[in-house]
């Protein structure tokens, strides 16, 4: 993942859930719920990315796309941020991951 995002740029991040036991991508099924949230250094939510599961889970096992509209990233402030991605099955958390990144201002207009 790109560890730096510019204010007002698109935020479209592919992520793969990986099964370490089978050493392959974990197939996403309909009974799984995936959520994501981005917070800033002040622990304020700055976005809840839209989660899109790749449609061909045979070819792209475990792949999802997390997107935040430019209208939201334009409001972000410089600093550090964390994105938490959570996968639940039957009400139980099966996977949770935090990804840290920096938000920087754009130099060109």
mmCIF file of C-alpha atoms in Angstrom:
data_model
loop_
_atom_site.group_PDB
_atom_site.id
_atom_site.type_symbol
_atom_site.label_atom_id
_atom_site.label_comp_id
_atom_site.label_asym_id
_atom_site.label_seq_id
_atom_site.Cartn_x
_atom_site.Cartn_y
_atom_site.Cartn_z
ATOM 1 C CA UNK A 1 0.000 0.000 0.000
ATOM 2 C CA UNK A 2 1.165 3.502 -0.793
ATOM 3 C CA UNK A 3 2.064 4.914 2.627
ATOM 4 C CA UNK A 4 1.429 8.516 1.489
ATOM 5 C CA UNK A 5 -1.790 10.038 0.133
ATOM 6 C CA UNK A 6 -2.231 13.618 -1.047
ATOM 7 C CA UNK A 7 -5.168 15.680 0.146
ATOM 8 C CA UNK A 8 -7.828 15.615 -2.573
ATOM 9 C CA UNK A 9 -6.391 12.627 -4.446
ATOM 10 C CA UNK A 10 -8.334 9.478 -5.156
ATOM 11 C CA UNK A 11 -8.198 6.759 -2.528
ATOM 12 C CA UNK A 12 -8.636 3.336 -4.131
ATOM 13 C CA UNK A 13 -6.702 0.635 -2.309
ATOM 14 C CA UNK A 14 -6.760 -3.050 -3.236
ATOM 15 C CA UNK A 15 -6.355 -5.404 -0.266
ATOM 16 C CA UNK A 16 -6.119 -9.183 -0.147
ATOM 17 C CA UNK A 17 -7.255 -11.327 2.757
ATOM 18 C CA UNK A 18 -4.726 -14.134 2.935
ATOM 19 C CA UNK A 19 -5.071 -17.545 4.544
ATOM 20 C CA UNK A 20 -1.696 -18.454 6.033
ATOM 21 C CA UNK A 21 -2.731 -22.074 6.561
ATOM 22 C CA UNK A 22 -3.461 -22.722 2.882
ATOM 23 C CA UNK A 23 -0.858 -20.152 1.734
ATOM 24 C CA UNK A 24 -3.354 -18.548 -0.653
ATOM 25 C CA UNK A 25 -5.991 -15.850 -0.895
ATOM 26 C CA UNK A 26 -9.021 -16.441 1.321
ATOM 27 C CA UNK A 27 -12.190 -16.689 -0.759
ATOM 28 C CA UNK A 28 -14.696 -14.002 0.237
ATOM 29 C CA UNK A 29 -18.212 -15.433 0.600
ATOM 30 C CA UNK A 30 -21.654 -13.927 1.109
ATOM 31 C CA UNK A 31 -21.688 -14.729 4.827
ATOM 32 C CA UNK A 32 -18.672 -12.474 5.449
ATOM 33 C CA UNK A 33 -19.073 -8.838 6.448
ATOM 34 C CA UNK A 34 -16.166 -6.510 5.686
ATOM 35 C CA UNK A 35 -15.964 -3.021 7.135
ATOM 36 C CA UNK A 36 -13.287 -0.347 7.129
ATOM 37 C CA UNK A 37 -12.758 2.938 8.922
ATOM 38 C CA UNK A 38 -10.062 5.602 8.678
ATOM 39 C CA UNK A 39 -9.142 7.748 11.664
ATOM 40 C CA UNK A 40 -6.742 10.662 11.996
ATOM 41 C CA UNK A 41 -4.150 11.248 14.727
ATOM 42 C CA UNK A 42 -6.864 12.787 16.941
ATOM 43 C CA UNK A 43 -8.815 9.500 16.763
ATOM 44 C CA UNK A 44 -11.562 11.137 14.669
ATOM 45 C CA UNK A 45 -13.195 9.171 11.875
ATOM 46 C CA UNK A 46 -12.357 10.847 8.571
ATOM 47 C CA UNK A 47 -13.794 8.188 6.243
ATOM 48 C CA UNK A 48 -15.546 4.858 6.047
ATOM 49 C CA UNK A 49 -14.314 3.438 2.748
ATOM 50 C CA UNK A 50 -16.719 1.686 0.420
ATOM 51 C CA UNK A 51 -15.793 -1.998 0.281
ATOM 52 C CA UNK A 52 -16.120 -3.778 -3.066
ATOM 53 C CA UNK A 53 -15.384 -7.492 -3.225
ATOM 54 C CA UNK A 54 -13.722 -8.542 -6.481
ATOM 55 C CA UNK A 55 -16.432 -10.473 -8.346
ATOM 56 C CA UNK A 56 -14.250 -13.411 -9.466
ATOM 57 C CA UNK A 57 -13.157 -14.952 -6.160
ATOM 58 C CA UNK A 58 -11.701 -17.960 -8.012
ATOM 59 C CA UNK A 59 -9.246 -15.795 -9.946
ATOM 60 C CA UNK A 60 -8.851 -13.025 -7.334
ATOM 61 C CA UNK A 61 -9.352 -14.929 -4.069
ATOM 62 C CA UNK A 62 -9.520 -12.636 -1.064
ATOM 63 C CA UNK A 63 -9.313 -9.403 -3.054
ATOM 64 C CA UNK A 64 -11.328 -6.321 -2.125
ATOM 65 C CA UNK A 65 -11.147 -2.664 -3.153
ATOM 66 C CA UNK A 66 -11.462 0.110 -0.554
ATOM 67 C CA UNK A 67 -12.519 3.488 -1.960
ATOM 68 C CA UNK A 68 -13.050 6.970 -0.553
ATOM 69 C CA UNK A 69 -14.499 9.681 -2.835
ATOM 70 C CA UNK A 70 -12.311 12.662 -3.720
ATOM 71 C CA UNK A 71 -14.984 14.901 -2.175
ATOM 72 C CA UNK A 72 -14.010 13.383 1.196
ATOM 73 C CA UNK A 73 -10.232 13.216 0.712
ATOM 74 C CA UNK A 74 -10.310 16.920 -0.206
ATOM 75 C CA UNK A 75 -11.320 17.605 3.416
ATOM 76 C CA UNK A 76 -8.488 15.606 4.975
ATOM 77 C CA UNK A 77 -5.818 17.452 6.941
ATOM 78 C CA UNK A 78 -2.076 16.797 6.875
ATOM 79 C CA UNK A 79 -0.865 14.216 9.348
ATOM 80 C CA UNK A 80 -0.968 10.531 10.109
ATOM 81 C CA UNK A 81 -3.970 8.278 9.697
ATOM 82 C CA UNK A 82 -4.884 4.653 10.327
ATOM 83 C CA UNK A 83 -7.245 2.440 8.425
ATOM 84 C CA UNK A 84 -8.811 -0.505 10.250
ATOM 85 C CA UNK A 85 -10.173 -3.323 8.096
ATOM 86 C CA UNK A 86 -12.346 -5.952 9.756
ATOM 87 C CA UNK A 87 -13.785 -9.216 8.414
ATOM 88 C CA UNK A 88 -16.566 -10.884 10.392
ATOM 89 C CA UNK A 89 -18.220 -14.263 9.956
ATOM 90 C CA UNK A 90 -21.358 -15.167 11.898
ATOM 91 C CA UNK A 91 -20.810 -12.204 14.230
ATOM 92 C CA UNK A 92 -17.220 -13.218 15.048
ATOM 93 C CA UNK A 93 -14.167 -11.220 13.981
ATOM 94 C CA UNK A 94 -12.072 -13.479 11.776
ATOM 95 C CA UNK A 95 -9.528 -10.872 10.721
ATOM 96 C CA UNK A 96 -8.690 -7.319 11.757
ATOM 97 C CA UNK A 97 -5.824 -5.266 10.411
ATOM 98 C CA UNK A 98 -4.581 -1.705 10.879
ATOM 99 C CA UNK A 99 -2.716 0.081 8.104
ATOM 100 C CA UNK A 100 -0.990 3.390 8.882
ATOM 101 C CA UNK A 101 -0.358 6.086 6.289
ATOM 102 C CA UNK A 102 0.481 9.770 6.001
ATOM 103 C CA UNK A 103 -1.668 12.476 4.485
ATOM 104 C CA UNK A 104 0.268 15.287 2.781
ATOM 105 C CA UNK A 105 -0.750 18.457 1.012
ATOM 106 C CA UNK A 106 -0.504 18.758 -2.743
ATOM 107 C CA UNK A 107 2.147 21.162 -3.978
ATOM 108 C CA UNK A 108 0.682 21.673 -7.446
ATOM 109 C CA UNK A 109 -2.764 23.150 -7.909
#
